[in-house]
Short mmCIF file of C-alpha atoms in Angstrom, two decimals:
data_model
loop_
_atom_site.label_atom_id
_atom_site.label_comp_id
_atom_site.label_asym_id
_atom_site.label_seq_id
_atom_site.Cartn_x
_atom_site.Cartn_y
_atom_site.Cartn_z
CA UNK A 1 22.62 21.65 -85.68
CA UNK A 2 20.32 23.34 -88.16
CA UNK A 3 19.72 20.12 -90.07
CA UNK A 4 17.80 18.68 -87.12
CA UNK A 5 15.89 21.86 -86.22
CA UNK A 6 12.19 21.46 -86.90
CA UNK A 7 10.04 23.80 -88.94
CA UNK A 8 12.03 24.95 -91.91
CA UNK A 9 12.81 22.42 -94.63
CA UNK A 10 16.23 24.07 -95.17
CA UNK A 11 17.41 26.67 -92.63
CA UNK A 12 20.64 27.29 -94.53
CA UNK A 13 18.78 28.07 -97.75
CA UNK A 14 16.19 30.25 -95.98
CA UNK A 15 18.67 32.29 -93.94
CA UNK A 16 21.05 32.67 -96.88
CA UNK A 17 18.29 33.81 -99.25
CA UNK A 18 16.85 36.32 -96.74
CA UNK A 19 20.07 37.21 -94.88
CA UNK A 20 19.70 40.93 -95.70
CA UNK A 21 16.67 41.07 -93.39
CA UNK A 22 18.46 39.27 -90.55
CA UNK A 23 22.18 40.19 -90.67
CA UNK A 24 22.65 43.19 -92.98
CA UNK A 25 25.18 45.59 -91.47
CA UNK A 26 22.85 48.48 -92.34
CA UNK A 27 19.90 47.17 -90.30
CA UNK A 28 18.83 49.75 -87.73
CA UNK A 29 16.21 49.50 -84.97
CA UNK A 30 12.99 51.20 -86.04
CA UNK A 31 11.59 53.01 -83.07
CA UNK A 32 8.95 55.61 -82.47
CA UNK A 33 5.37 55.53 -81.38
CA UNK A 34 2.97 54.69 -84.20
CA UNK A 35 5.62 53.87 -86.83
CA UNK A 36 4.61 50.21 -86.74
CA UNK A 37 1.79 48.51 -84.85
CA UNK A 38 0.72 44.89 -84.49
CA UNK A 39 -2.70 43.60 -83.43
CA UNK A 40 -3.19 39.94 -82.57
CA UNK A 41 -5.42 37.75 -80.42
CA UNK A 42 -2.43 36.93 -78.17
CA UNK A 43 0.64 39.11 -77.61
CA UNK A 44 3.54 38.58 -80.00
CA UNK A 45 7.10 39.79 -79.60
CA UNK A 46 7.86 42.34 -82.32
CA UNK A 47 8.77 45.78 -80.96
CA UNK A 48 12.42 45.03 -80.21
CA UNK A 49 12.76 43.17 -83.52
CA UNK A 50 11.38 45.81 -85.87
CA UNK A 51 14.15 47.06 -88.16
CA UNK A 52 14.72 49.22 -91.19
CA UNK A 53 17.43 49.24 -93.80
CA UNK A 54 18.26 51.43 -96.73
CA UNK A 55 19.00 48.92 -99.47
CA UNK A 56 20.01 51.49 -102.08
CA UNK A 57 19.40 55.13 -103.03
CA UNK A 58 15.75 54.44 -103.89
CA UNK A 59 14.71 51.50 -101.64
CA UNK A 60 14.01 51.31 -97.92
CA UNK A 61 12.77 48.14 -96.22
CA UNK A 62 10.81 48.01 -92.98
CA UNK A 63 11.17 44.54 -91.44
CA UNK A 64 8.82 43.39 -88.68
CA UNK A 65 9.84 40.12 -87.02
CA UNK A 66 6.77 38.48 -85.48
CA UNK A 67 7.76 36.02 -82.75
CA UNK A 68 5.22 33.79 -81.05
CA UNK A 69 6.58 33.67 -77.48
CA UNK A 70 7.12 30.38 -75.64
CA UNK A 71 4.11 28.83 -73.93
CA UNK A 72 6.15 28.59 -70.70
CA UNK A 73 9.12 30.68 -69.60
CA UNK A 74 10.69 27.99 -67.40
CA UNK A 75 14.36 27.57 -68.30
CA UNK A 76 15.60 24.06 -68.93
CA UNK A 77 12.16 22.50 -68.79
CA UNK A 78 11.91 19.15 -70.55
CA UNK A 79 9.21 18.64 -73.15
CA UNK A 80 8.81 22.36 -73.82
CA UNK A 81 5.52 22.79 -75.64
CA UNK A 82 5.34 25.05 -78.64
CA UNK A 83 2.85 27.90 -78.34
CA UNK A 84 -0.41 27.62 -80.24
CA UNK A 85 -0.25 29.43 -83.61
CA UNK A 86 -1.69 32.94 -83.68
CA UNK A 87 -4.00 33.67 -86.62
CA UNK A 88 -5.12 36.85 -88.37
CA UNK A 89 -2.30 39.12 -87.21
CA UNK A 90 -2.63 42.70 -88.48
CA UNK A 91 0.56 44.68 -89.09
CA UNK A 92 0.40 48.39 -89.88
CA UNK A 93 3.31 50.65 -90.87
CA UNK A 94 3.46 54.35 -91.60
CA UNK A 95 4.56 55.58 -95.02
CA UNK A 96 6.46 58.84 -94.47
CA UNK A 97 5.89 61.82 -96.75
CA UNK A 98 8.10 61.55 -99.82
CA UNK A 99 8.09 57.76 -99.75
CA UNK A 100 5.86 55.44 -101.73
CA UNK A 101 4.70 51.98 -100.66
CA UNK A 102 5.63 49.40 -103.31
CA UNK A 103 4.84 45.98 -101.86
CA UNK A 104 4.61 43.85 -98.72
CA UNK A 105 5.57 40.23 -98.39
CA UNK A 106 5.78 37.51 -95.77
CA UNK A 107 8.83 35.37 -95.05
CA UNK A 108 7.87 32.22 -93.19
CA UNK A 109 10.55 29.58 -92.52
CA UNK A 110 7.84 27.21 -91.31
CA UNK A 111 5.84 27.49 -94.54
CA UNK A 112 7.04 28.29 -98.02
CA UNK A 113 10.70 29.25 -98.24
CA UNK A 114 9.85 31.79 -100.96
CA UNK A 115 8.39 35.23 -100.26
CA UNK A 116 4.61 35.28 -100.07
CA UNK A 117 2.98 38.50 -101.32
CA UNK A 118 0.59 40.13 -98.86
CA UNK A 119 -2.47 42.09 -99.93
CA UNK A 120 -2.07 45.60 -98.59
CA UNK A 121 -4.54 48.34 -97.78
CA UNK A 122 -2.99 51.81 -98.12
CA UNK A 123 -4.86 54.68 -96.53
CA UNK A 124 -3.90 58.00 -94.98
CA UNK A 125 -0.14 57.48 -94.99
CA UNK A 126 -0.37 53.99 -93.51
CA UNK A 127 -0.21 50.53 -95.02
CA UNK A 128 -1.89 47.52 -93.42
CA UNK A 129 -1.49 43.79 -94.06
CA UNK A 130 -2.85 40.64 -92.45
CA UNK A 131 -0.63 37.65 -91.75
CA UNK A 132 -2.76 34.49 -91.89
CA UNK A 133 -0.82 32.64 -89.18
CA UNK A 134 2.30 33.01 -87.03
CA UNK A 135 3.47 29.57 -85.96
CA UNK A 136 6.76 30.53 -84.30
CA UNK A 137 8.47 33.25 -86.36
CA UNK A 138 7.58 35.29 -89.43
CA UNK A 139 9.01 38.38 -91.07
CA UNK A 140 6.78 40.98 -92.68
CA UNK A 141 8.70 43.21 -95.08
CA UNK A 142 7.35 46.53 -96.38
CA UNK A 143 9.25 47.87 -99.39
CA UNK A 144 9.18 51.65 -99.78
CA UNK A 145 10.63 53.78 -102.56
CA UNK A 146 11.94 57.32 -102.26
CA UNK A 147 15.24 59.17 -102.10
CA UNK A 148 17.53 57.82 -99.38
CA UNK A 149 21.08 58.40 -98.20
CA UNK A 150 22.93 55.15 -98.61
CA UNK A 151 24.94 54.32 -95.47
CA UNK A 152 28.71 54.11 -95.96
CA UNK A 153 30.06 50.67 -96.79
CA UNK A 154 31.17 48.85 -93.66
CA UNK A 155 33.85 46.18 -93.40
CA UNK A 156 32.33 42.74 -93.83
CA UNK A 157 34.16 40.70 -91.22
CA UNK A 158 36.70 42.62 -89.16
CA UNK A 159 37.81 46.08 -88.24
CA UNK A 160 40.52 47.54 -90.48
CA UNK A 161 44.02 46.72 -89.27
CA UNK A 162 46.01 49.23 -87.23
CA UNK A 163 49.23 49.85 -89.24
CA UNK A 164 51.22 50.68 -86.07
CA UNK A 165 50.31 47.36 -84.43
CA UNK A 166 51.04 45.47 -87.66
CA UNK A 167 54.52 47.02 -87.81
CA UNK A 168 55.12 46.24 -84.10
CA UNK A 169 54.28 42.64 -84.82
CA UNK A 170 56.70 42.54 -87.73
CA UNK A 171 59.47 43.96 -85.55
CA UNK A 172 58.81 41.50 -82.73
CA UNK A 173 57.92 44.38 -80.39
CA UNK A 174 54.65 42.86 -79.33
CA UNK A 175 54.14 41.09 -76.01
CA UNK A 176 52.51 37.70 -75.38
CA UNK A 177 48.72 37.82 -75.40
CA UNK A 178 48.42 35.07 -72.82
CA UNK A 179 50.52 32.81 -70.68
CA UNK A 180 51.03 29.17 -70.01
CA UNK A 181 50.37 28.48 -66.30
CA UNK A 182 52.68 25.44 -66.43
CA UNK A 183 55.71 27.64 -67.34
CA UNK A 184 57.55 30.28 -65.32
CA UNK A 185 56.20 33.84 -65.50
CA UNK A 186 56.99 35.59 -68.76
CA UNK A 187 57.37 39.27 -69.45
CA UNK A 188 53.96 40.83 -69.73
CA UNK A 189 52.13 37.89 -68.12
CA UNK A 190 49.99 38.31 -65.06
#
């Protein structure tokens, strides 16, 4: 369970506080050559975990998950060694026309649970930051301001109910969803 996972002093607190950057329903993959780039002494996983989200009509976040890959890719190996930390990782993101860079910060579950501001260099429509160290996983968040279309609100937990199926259930017109193999075949069972 998360209480025995090493690294973060409180996974529940960390993932609850920063859940918008991990589970928000409006997170979208951020793709495209040159939109984000990462330079590091050893390869990190980041391309498939780079996301964007429109938080509101004036705020867009670009989230770059930096993952230090395992030292060994053997499945089920005992005594799996953690990879050596990667230092001085440079992350660069483009700032599209009409948008303004506001701030960049680091989220590190293995360090401080609070956001750590990152010094940024803005030049020629790009913003660059340096992450001091990636132990296993970090998130770099670039906050941009501009005018954005807010995605429609999505249901939080389930799809909306189908009124026809609800009424069928009330009328007893539905069929069993499964069967008990120890009983004789029922209507609708396989």
